[in-house]
PDB file of C-alpha atoms in Angstrom:
ATOM      1  CA  ASP A   1      30.495 -47.739 -36.217  1.00  0.00           C
ATOM      2  CA  GLY A   2      33.283 -49.672 -37.823  1.00  0.00           C
ATOM      3  CA  GLY A   3      35.554 -51.293 -36.263  1.00  0.00           C
ATOM      4  CA  ILE A   4      37.196 -54.455 -34.380  1.00  0.00           C
ATOM      5  CA  THR A   5      35.553 -56.190 -31.075  1.00  0.00           C
ATOM      6  CA  GLN A   6      37.189 -58.179 -28.731  1.00  0.00           C
ATOM      7  CA  SER A   7      35.541 -59.707 -25.972  1.00  0.00           C
ATOM      8  CA  PRO A   8      35.830 -60.462 -22.880  1.00  0.00           C
ATOM      9  CA  LYS A   9      37.901 -57.198 -21.717  1.00  0.00           C
ATOM     10  CA  TYR A  10      38.808 -59.399 -18.914  1.00  0.00           C
ATOM     11  CA  LEU A  11      39.610 -63.456 -18.735  1.00  0.00           C
ATOM     12  CA  PHE A  12      40.386 -65.338 -15.855  1.00  0.00           C
ATOM     13  CA  ARG A  13      41.459 -69.178 -16.447  1.00  0.00           C
ATOM     14  CA  LYS A  14      42.326 -72.015 -14.622  1.00  0.00           C
ATOM     15  CA  GLU A  15      45.161 -74.760 -14.597  1.00  0.00           C
ATOM     16  CA  GLY A  16      44.093 -77.144 -17.463  1.00  0.00           C
ATOM     17  CA  GLN A  17      41.423 -75.147 -19.104  1.00  0.00           C
ATOM     18  CA  ASN A  18      41.307 -73.795 -22.431  1.00  0.00           C
ATOM     19  CA  VAL A  19      40.016 -70.738 -23.243  1.00  0.00           C
ATOM     20  CA  THR A  20      38.589 -68.806 -26.513  1.00  0.00           C
ATOM     21  CA  LEU A  21      39.340 -64.869 -27.175  1.00  0.00           C
ATOM     22  CA  SER A  22      36.493 -63.744 -29.413  1.00  0.00           C
ATOM     23  CA  CYS A  23      37.593 -60.896 -32.266  1.00  0.00           C
ATOM     24  CA  GLU A  24      34.834 -60.122 -34.833  1.00  0.00           C
ATOM     25  CA  GLN A  25      35.369 -57.513 -37.253  1.00  0.00           C
ATOM     26  CA  ASN A  26      32.976 -54.873 -39.426  1.00  0.00           C
ATOM     27  CA  LEU A  27      35.870 -53.530 -41.890  1.00  0.00           C
ATOM     28  CA  ASN A  28      35.443 -56.035 -44.334  1.00  0.00           C
ATOM     29  CA  HIS A  29      38.818 -56.870 -44.157  1.00  0.00           C
ATOM     30  CA  ASP A  30      40.456 -60.003 -45.781  1.00  0.00           C
ATOM     31  CA  ALA A  31      43.699 -59.978 -43.295  1.00  0.00           C
ATOM     32  CA  MET A  32      43.232 -60.495 -39.311  1.00  0.00           C
ATOM     33  CA  TYR A  33      45.678 -60.967 -36.581  1.00  0.00           C
ATOM     34  CA  TRP A  34      46.546 -62.120 -33.035  1.00  0.00           C
ATOM     35  CA  TYR A  35      49.199 -60.680 -31.336  1.00  0.00           C
ATOM     36  CA  ARG A  36      50.192 -60.913 -27.658  1.00  0.00           C
ATOM     37  CA  GLN A  37      51.710 -57.969 -25.520  1.00  0.00           C
ATOM     38  CA  ASP A  38      53.403 -58.315 -22.562  1.00  0.00           C
ATOM     39  CA  PRO A  39      55.537 -55.575 -20.687  1.00  0.00           C
ATOM     40  CA  GLY A  40      58.460 -54.494 -22.023  1.00  0.00           C
ATOM     41  CA  GLN A  41      58.305 -56.494 -25.144  1.00  0.00           C
ATOM     42  CA  GLY A  42      55.918 -54.909 -27.663  1.00  0.00           C
ATOM     43  CA  LEU A  43      53.700 -57.197 -29.865  1.00  0.00           C
ATOM     44  CA  ARG A  44      54.468 -60.656 -30.467  1.00  0.00           C
ATOM     45  CA  LEU A  45      52.352 -62.085 -33.354  1.00  0.00           C
ATOM     46  CA  ILE A  46      50.822 -65.388 -32.633  1.00  0.00           C
ATOM     47  CA  TYR A  47      48.781 -66.262 -35.979  1.00  0.00           C
ATOM     48  CA  TYR A  48      47.156 -64.605 -38.417  1.00  0.00           C
ATOM     49  CA  SER A  49      44.446 -65.296 -41.425  1.00  0.00           C
ATOM     50  CA  GLN A  50      45.429 -63.290 -44.800  1.00  0.00           C
ATOM     51  CA  ILE A  51      41.784 -65.069 -45.799  1.00  0.00           C
ATOM     52  CA  VAL A  52      38.972 -67.104 -44.910  1.00  0.00           C
ATOM     53  CA  ASN A  53      39.175 -70.951 -44.141  1.00  0.00           C
ATOM     54  CA  ASP A  54      43.342 -70.185 -44.442  1.00  0.00           C
ATOM     55  CA  PHE A  55      45.509 -69.026 -41.547  1.00  0.00           C
ATOM     56  CA  GLN A  56      49.051 -69.534 -40.808  1.00  0.00           C
ATOM     57  CA  LYS A  57      51.244 -69.666 -38.007  1.00  0.00           C
ATOM     58  CA  GLY A  58      53.391 -66.455 -36.258  1.00  0.00           C
ATOM     59  CA  ASP A  59      55.972 -66.219 -34.085  1.00  0.00           C
ATOM     60  CA  ILE A  60      54.711 -68.085 -31.103  1.00  0.00           C
ATOM     61  CA  ALA A  61      51.557 -70.006 -31.867  1.00  0.00           C
ATOM     62  CA  GLU A  62      52.757 -72.482 -29.573  1.00  0.00           C
ATOM     63  CA  GLY A  63      49.677 -73.355 -27.079  1.00  0.00           C
ATOM     64  CA  TYR A  64      47.511 -71.692 -29.394  1.00  0.00           C
ATOM     65  CA  SER A  65      45.191 -72.323 -32.097  1.00  0.00           C
ATOM     66  CA  VAL A  66      42.685 -70.270 -34.513  1.00  0.00           C
ATOM     67  CA  SER A  67      40.169 -71.013 -36.723  1.00  0.00           C
ATOM     68  CA  ARG A  68      38.582 -68.497 -39.689  1.00  0.00           C
ATOM     69  CA  GLU A  69      35.164 -69.675 -40.832  1.00  0.00           C
ATOM     70  CA  LYS A  70      33.717 -66.415 -41.145  1.00  0.00           C
ATOM     71  CA  LYS A  71      35.513 -63.102 -43.087  1.00  0.00           C
ATOM     72  CA  GLU A  72      34.340 -61.343 -39.805  1.00  0.00           C
ATOM     73  CA  SER A  73      35.417 -63.450 -37.384  1.00  0.00           C
ATOM     74  CA  PHE A  74      38.537 -64.600 -35.432  1.00  0.00           C
ATOM     75  CA  PRO A  75      38.442 -66.411 -32.338  1.00  0.00           C
ATOM     76  CA  LEU A  76      42.042 -67.528 -30.416  1.00  0.00           C
ATOM     77  CA  THR A  77      41.984 -70.681 -28.020  1.00  0.00           C
ATOM     78  CA  VAL A  78      44.469 -70.188 -25.226  1.00  0.00           C
ATOM     79  CA  THR A  79      45.053 -73.976 -24.450  1.00  0.00           C
ATOM     80  CA  SER A  80      46.167 -75.936 -21.817  1.00  0.00           C
ATOM     81  CA  ALA A  81      49.423 -76.243 -23.805  1.00  0.00           C
ATOM     82  CA  GLN A  82      50.160 -72.810 -23.478  1.00  0.00           C
ATOM     83  CA  LYS A  83      51.904 -72.589 -19.270  1.00  0.00           C
ATOM     84  CA  ASN A  84      52.466 -69.115 -19.289  1.00  0.00           C
ATOM     85  CA  PRO A  85      49.100 -67.498 -20.849  1.00  0.00           C
ATOM     86  CA  THR A  86      49.120 -64.451 -18.566  1.00  0.00           C
ATOM     87  CA  ALA A  87      49.647 -61.740 -21.360  1.00  0.00           C
ATOM     88  CA  PHE A  88      47.177 -58.716 -23.056  1.00  0.00           C
ATOM     89  CA  TYR A  89      46.289 -59.925 -26.043  1.00  0.00           C
ATOM     90  CA  LEU A  90      45.204 -57.964 -29.209  1.00  0.00           C
ATOM     91  CA  CYS A  91      43.293 -58.567 -32.113  1.00  0.00           C
ATOM     92  CA  ALA A  92      44.082 -57.042 -35.707  1.00  0.00           C
ATOM     93  CA  SER A  93      42.703 -56.574 -38.883  1.00  0.00           C
ATOM     94  CA  SER A  94      44.281 -55.049 -41.711  1.00  0.00           C
ATOM     95  CA  ARG A  95      43.696 -53.710 -45.543  1.00  0.00           C
ATOM     96  CA  GLU A  96      46.300 -51.486 -47.276  1.00  0.00           C
ATOM     97  CA  ASN A  97      49.519 -52.076 -45.097  1.00  0.00           C
ATOM     98  CA  ILE A  98      47.602 -50.806 -42.148  1.00  0.00           C
ATOM     99  CA  GLN A  99      46.398 -52.302 -38.687  1.00  0.00           C
ATOM    100  CA  TYR A 100      43.693 -51.787 -36.972  1.00  0.00           C
ATOM    101  CA  PHE A 101      43.325 -53.037 -33.576  1.00  0.00           C
ATOM    102  CA  GLY A 102      40.853 -54.143 -30.691  1.00  0.00           C
ATOM    103  CA  ALA A 103      40.338 -52.855 -27.143  1.00  0.00           C
ATOM    104  CA  GLY A 104      42.167 -55.872 -26.424  1.00  0.00           C
ATOM    105  CA  THR A 105      41.384 -58.981 -23.558  1.00  0.00           C
ATOM    106  CA  ARG A 106      43.887 -59.247 -20.313  1.00  0.00           C
ATOM    107  CA  LEU A 107      44.154 -62.943 -19.799  1.00  0.00           C
ATOM    108  CA  SER A 108      45.277 -63.917 -16.099  1.00  0.00           C
ATOM    109  CA  VAL A 109      45.797 -67.130 -14.843  1.00  0.00           C
ATOM    110  CA  LEU A 110      43.539 -68.378 -11.420  1.00  0.00           C
TER     111      LEU A 110
ATOM    112  CA  ALA E   1      64.843 -59.969 -41.671  1.00  0.00           C
ATOM    113  CA  GLN E   2      63.284 -56.982 -40.544  1.00  0.00           C
ATOM    114  CA  SER E   3      63.575 -55.752 -37.286  1.00  0.00           C
ATOM    115  CA  VAL E   4      62.733 -52.133 -35.356  1.00  0.00           C
ATOM    116  CA  THR E   5      64.568 -50.813 -32.629  1.00  0.00           C
ATOM    117  CA  GLN E   6      63.264 -48.077 -30.429  1.00  0.00           C
ATOM    118  CA  LEU E   7      66.027 -46.932 -28.483  1.00  0.00           C
ATOM    119  CA  ASP E   8      64.741 -45.182 -25.164  1.00  0.00           C
ATOM    120  CA  SER E   9      62.250 -47.673 -23.129  1.00  0.00           C
ATOM    121  CA  GLN E  10      60.649 -44.757 -21.429  1.00  0.00           C
ATOM    122  CA  VAL E  11      61.067 -40.718 -21.851  1.00  0.00           C
ATOM    123  CA  PRO E  12      60.115 -38.486 -19.183  1.00  0.00           C
ATOM    124  CA  VAL E  13      59.286 -34.944 -20.477  1.00  0.00           C
ATOM    125  CA  PHE E  14      57.835 -31.557 -19.056  1.00  0.00           C
ATOM    126  CA  GLU E  15      54.089 -30.229 -19.680  1.00  0.00           C
ATOM    127  CA  GLU E  16      54.585 -27.947 -23.128  1.00  0.00           C
ATOM    128  CA  ALA E  17      58.047 -29.065 -23.897  1.00  0.00           C
ATOM    129  CA  PRO E  18      59.261 -30.656 -27.447  1.00  0.00           C
ATOM    130  CA  VAL E  19      59.551 -34.179 -27.490  1.00  0.00           C
ATOM    131  CA  GLU E  20      61.433 -36.838 -29.879  1.00  0.00           C
ATOM    132  CA  LEU E  21      60.849 -40.724 -29.661  1.00  0.00           C
ATOM    133  CA  ARG E  22      63.641 -42.717 -31.609  1.00  0.00           C
ATOM    134  CA  CYS E  23      63.173 -45.742 -34.399  1.00  0.00           C
ATOM    135  CA  ASN E  24      65.300 -47.176 -36.426  1.00  0.00           C
ATOM    136  CA  TYR E  25      64.414 -50.089 -38.882  1.00  0.00           C
ATOM    137  CA  SER E  26      66.611 -52.493 -40.664  1.00  0.00           C
ATOM    138  CA  SER E  27      65.253 -54.117 -43.638  1.00  0.00           C
ATOM    139  CA  SER E  28      66.740 -55.018 -47.303  1.00  0.00           C
ATOM    140  CA  VAL E  29      63.754 -54.266 -49.198  1.00  0.00           C
ATOM    141  CA  SER E  30      61.433 -51.056 -48.974  1.00  0.00           C
ATOM    142  CA  VAL E  31      59.337 -50.624 -46.539  1.00  0.00           C
ATOM    143  CA  TYR E  32      56.451 -49.074 -44.916  1.00  0.00           C
ATOM    144  CA  LEU E  33      56.669 -47.339 -41.429  1.00  0.00           C
ATOM    145  CA  PHE E  34      54.170 -46.586 -38.927  1.00  0.00           C
ATOM    146  CA  TRP E  35      53.723 -44.902 -35.309  1.00  0.00           C
ATOM    147  CA  TYR E  36      50.673 -46.632 -33.258  1.00  0.00           C
ATOM    148  CA  VAL E  37      49.712 -45.175 -29.741  1.00  0.00           C
ATOM    149  CA  GLN E  38      48.481 -47.139 -27.133  1.00  0.00           C
ATOM    150  CA  TYR E  39      46.362 -45.671 -24.167  1.00  0.00           C
ATOM    151  CA  PRO E  40      46.096 -47.610 -20.760  1.00  0.00           C
ATOM    152  CA  ASN E  41      44.453 -50.914 -21.167  1.00  0.00           C
ATOM    153  CA  GLN E  42      43.546 -50.246 -24.645  1.00  0.00           C
ATOM    154  CA  GLY E  43      44.611 -51.402 -28.031  1.00  0.00           C
ATOM    155  CA  LEU E  44      46.947 -49.678 -30.628  1.00  0.00           C
ATOM    156  CA  GLN E  45      45.760 -46.115 -32.003  1.00  0.00           C
ATOM    157  CA  LEU E  46      47.567 -45.329 -35.790  1.00  0.00           C
ATOM    158  CA  LEU E  47      49.162 -42.271 -35.305  1.00  0.00           C
ATOM    159  CA  LEU E  48      50.978 -41.602 -38.510  1.00  0.00           C
ATOM    160  CA  LYS E  49      52.182 -43.804 -41.552  1.00  0.00           C
ATOM    161  CA  TYR E  50      54.747 -43.664 -44.020  1.00  0.00           C
ATOM    162  CA  LEU E  51      54.087 -45.557 -47.695  1.00  0.00           C
ATOM    163  CA  SER E  52      55.746 -43.873 -50.121  1.00  0.00           C
ATOM    164  CA  GLY E  53      56.325 -39.638 -51.191  1.00  0.00           C
ATOM    165  CA  SER E  54      56.973 -37.150 -48.606  1.00  0.00           C
ATOM    166  CA  THR E  55      59.497 -37.999 -46.063  1.00  0.00           C
ATOM    167  CA  LEU E  56      58.017 -35.837 -43.586  1.00  0.00           C
ATOM    168  CA  VAL E  57      54.696 -37.407 -42.545  1.00  0.00           C
ATOM    169  CA  LYS E  58      52.090 -35.851 -40.057  1.00  0.00           C
ATOM    170  CA  GLY E  59      49.438 -37.581 -38.109  1.00  0.00           C
ATOM    171  CA  ILE E  60      46.830 -37.091 -35.322  1.00  0.00           C
ATOM    172  CA  ASN E  61      47.348 -35.395 -32.273  1.00  0.00           C
ATOM    173  CA  GLY E  62      49.712 -32.814 -33.845  1.00  0.00           C
ATOM    174  CA  PHE E  63      52.604 -35.733 -33.991  1.00  0.00           C
ATOM    175  CA  GLU E  64      54.964 -35.482 -37.359  1.00  0.00           C
ATOM    176  CA  ALA E  65      57.697 -37.987 -38.015  1.00  0.00           C
ATOM    177  CA  GLU E  66      60.276 -37.597 -40.462  1.00  0.00           C
ATOM    178  CA  PHE E  67      61.659 -40.842 -42.542  1.00  0.00           C
ATOM    179  CA  ASN E  68      65.131 -40.883 -43.073  1.00  0.00           C
ATOM    180  CA  LYS E  69      66.447 -43.812 -45.766  1.00  0.00           C
ATOM    181  CA  SER E  70      70.096 -43.145 -45.507  1.00  0.00           C
ATOM    182  CA  GLN E  71      70.201 -43.253 -41.728  1.00  0.00           C
ATOM    183  CA  THR E  72      66.897 -46.004 -41.460  1.00  0.00           C
ATOM    184  CA  SER E  73      65.187 -43.468 -39.050  1.00  0.00           C
ATOM    185  CA  PHE E  74      61.846 -42.948 -38.876  1.00  0.00           C
ATOM    186  CA  HIS E  75      61.632 -40.632 -35.323  1.00  0.00           C
ATOM    187  CA  LEU E  76      58.106 -39.541 -33.638  1.00  0.00           C
ATOM    188  CA  ARG E  77      58.488 -35.685 -32.694  1.00  0.00           C
ATOM    189  CA  LYS E  78      55.625 -33.018 -31.218  1.00  0.00           C
ATOM    190  CA  PRO E  79      57.095 -29.122 -30.709  1.00  0.00           C
ATOM    191  CA  SER E  80      54.900 -29.241 -27.655  1.00  0.00           C
ATOM    192  CA  VAL E  81      53.623 -32.407 -25.416  1.00  0.00           C
ATOM    193  CA  HIS E  82      50.271 -32.742 -23.482  1.00  0.00           C
ATOM    194  CA  ILE E  83      49.557 -34.267 -20.126  1.00  0.00           C
ATOM    195  CA  SER E  84      46.952 -36.054 -22.820  1.00  0.00           C
ATOM    196  CA  ASP E  85      49.946 -37.095 -24.638  1.00  0.00           C
ATOM    197  CA  THR E  86      51.313 -39.728 -21.527  1.00  0.00           C
ATOM    198  CA  ALA E  87      50.747 -43.376 -23.440  1.00  0.00           C
ATOM    199  CA  GLU E  88      53.276 -46.175 -24.979  1.00  0.00           C
ATOM    200  CA  TYR E  89      54.502 -45.131 -28.312  1.00  0.00           C
ATOM    201  CA  PHE E  90      55.261 -48.659 -30.890  1.00  0.00           C
ATOM    202  CA  CYS E  91      57.007 -47.827 -33.945  1.00  0.00           C
ATOM    203  CA  ALA E  92      56.830 -50.869 -36.682  1.00  0.00           C
ATOM    204  CA  CYS E  93      57.280 -51.443 -40.044  1.00  0.00           C
ATOM    205  CA  SER E  94      56.118 -53.891 -42.786  1.00  0.00           C
ATOM    206  CA  SER E  95      57.332 -54.811 -46.382  1.00  0.00           C
ATOM    207  CA  SER E  96      54.021 -56.639 -47.244  1.00  0.00           C
ATOM    208  CA  ALA E  97      50.833 -56.238 -47.186  1.00  0.00           C
ATOM    209  CA  SER E  98      51.120 -59.742 -44.417  1.00  0.00           C
ATOM    210  CA  LYS E  99      53.404 -58.962 -41.537  1.00  0.00           C
ATOM    211  CA  ILE E 100      54.183 -55.802 -39.592  1.00  0.00           C
ATOM    212  CA  ILE E 101      56.944 -55.556 -37.134  1.00  0.00           C
ATOM    213  CA  PHE E 102      56.974 -53.745 -33.798  1.00  0.00           C
ATOM    214  CA  GLY E 103      59.593 -51.784 -31.502  1.00  0.00           C
ATOM    215  CA  SER E 104      59.283 -52.764 -28.012  1.00  0.00           C
ATOM    216  CA  GLY E 105      57.652 -49.494 -27.306  1.00  0.00           C
ATOM    217  CA  THR E 106      58.729 -46.327 -25.899  1.00  0.00           C
ATOM    218  CA  ARG E 107      56.922 -44.842 -22.668  1.00  0.00           C
ATOM    219  CA  LEU E 108      55.975 -41.214 -22.762  1.00  0.00           C
ATOM    220  CA  SER E 109      55.654 -39.819 -19.208  1.00  0.00           C
ATOM    221  CA  ILE E 110      54.458 -35.618 -19.060  1.00  0.00           C
ATOM    222  CA  ARG E 111      55.371 -34.092 -15.850  1.00  0.00           C
ATOM    223  CA  PRO E 112      53.334 -30.733 -14.893  1.00  0.00           C
TER     224      PRO E 112
END
């Protein structure tokens, strides 16, 4: 089955800790994205990558970092600088103007 | 700059009744338009898309939407809803392959 796999489904972060969310796709898409979803606010773009070894900041990149070493993988690190990390995080890839989403990771702070 | 406005944050309807979820967009260039559905604790699933051609677009689960350029709208409709349609619905627009702008979502609740 082709698709986007996000792991873990639930993640807890302690104060001052960095955590990494995994996103893997086997759709052979060049472009990948990370969004943050908060209740009543829709989706906000954190980072996106249009090609391997290249990525750009989205609207709310502060406190986050990414890498794109492989076409299939686009991990997101939530750093200790992100003071309000509790949210639902969605990864997506795109082809021909259509975005396809993973099932999401829910991050909470202990 | 582009923007997407979903006029209703919540829409309650009775089962088997028709429903319309409203979406307006703002863009200075030609756009592609989308509706996505999100079930609780899941990712977004594409319902339908308008890229070009016919302004009436049919999607999955019996939904359809009409692109109206003069009114800059892309409202989503279904003639008869089912309990299983309970979800959050997001309208989105894009003018390039790199970025897509989402509305704030409309929560559709179906009453038996």
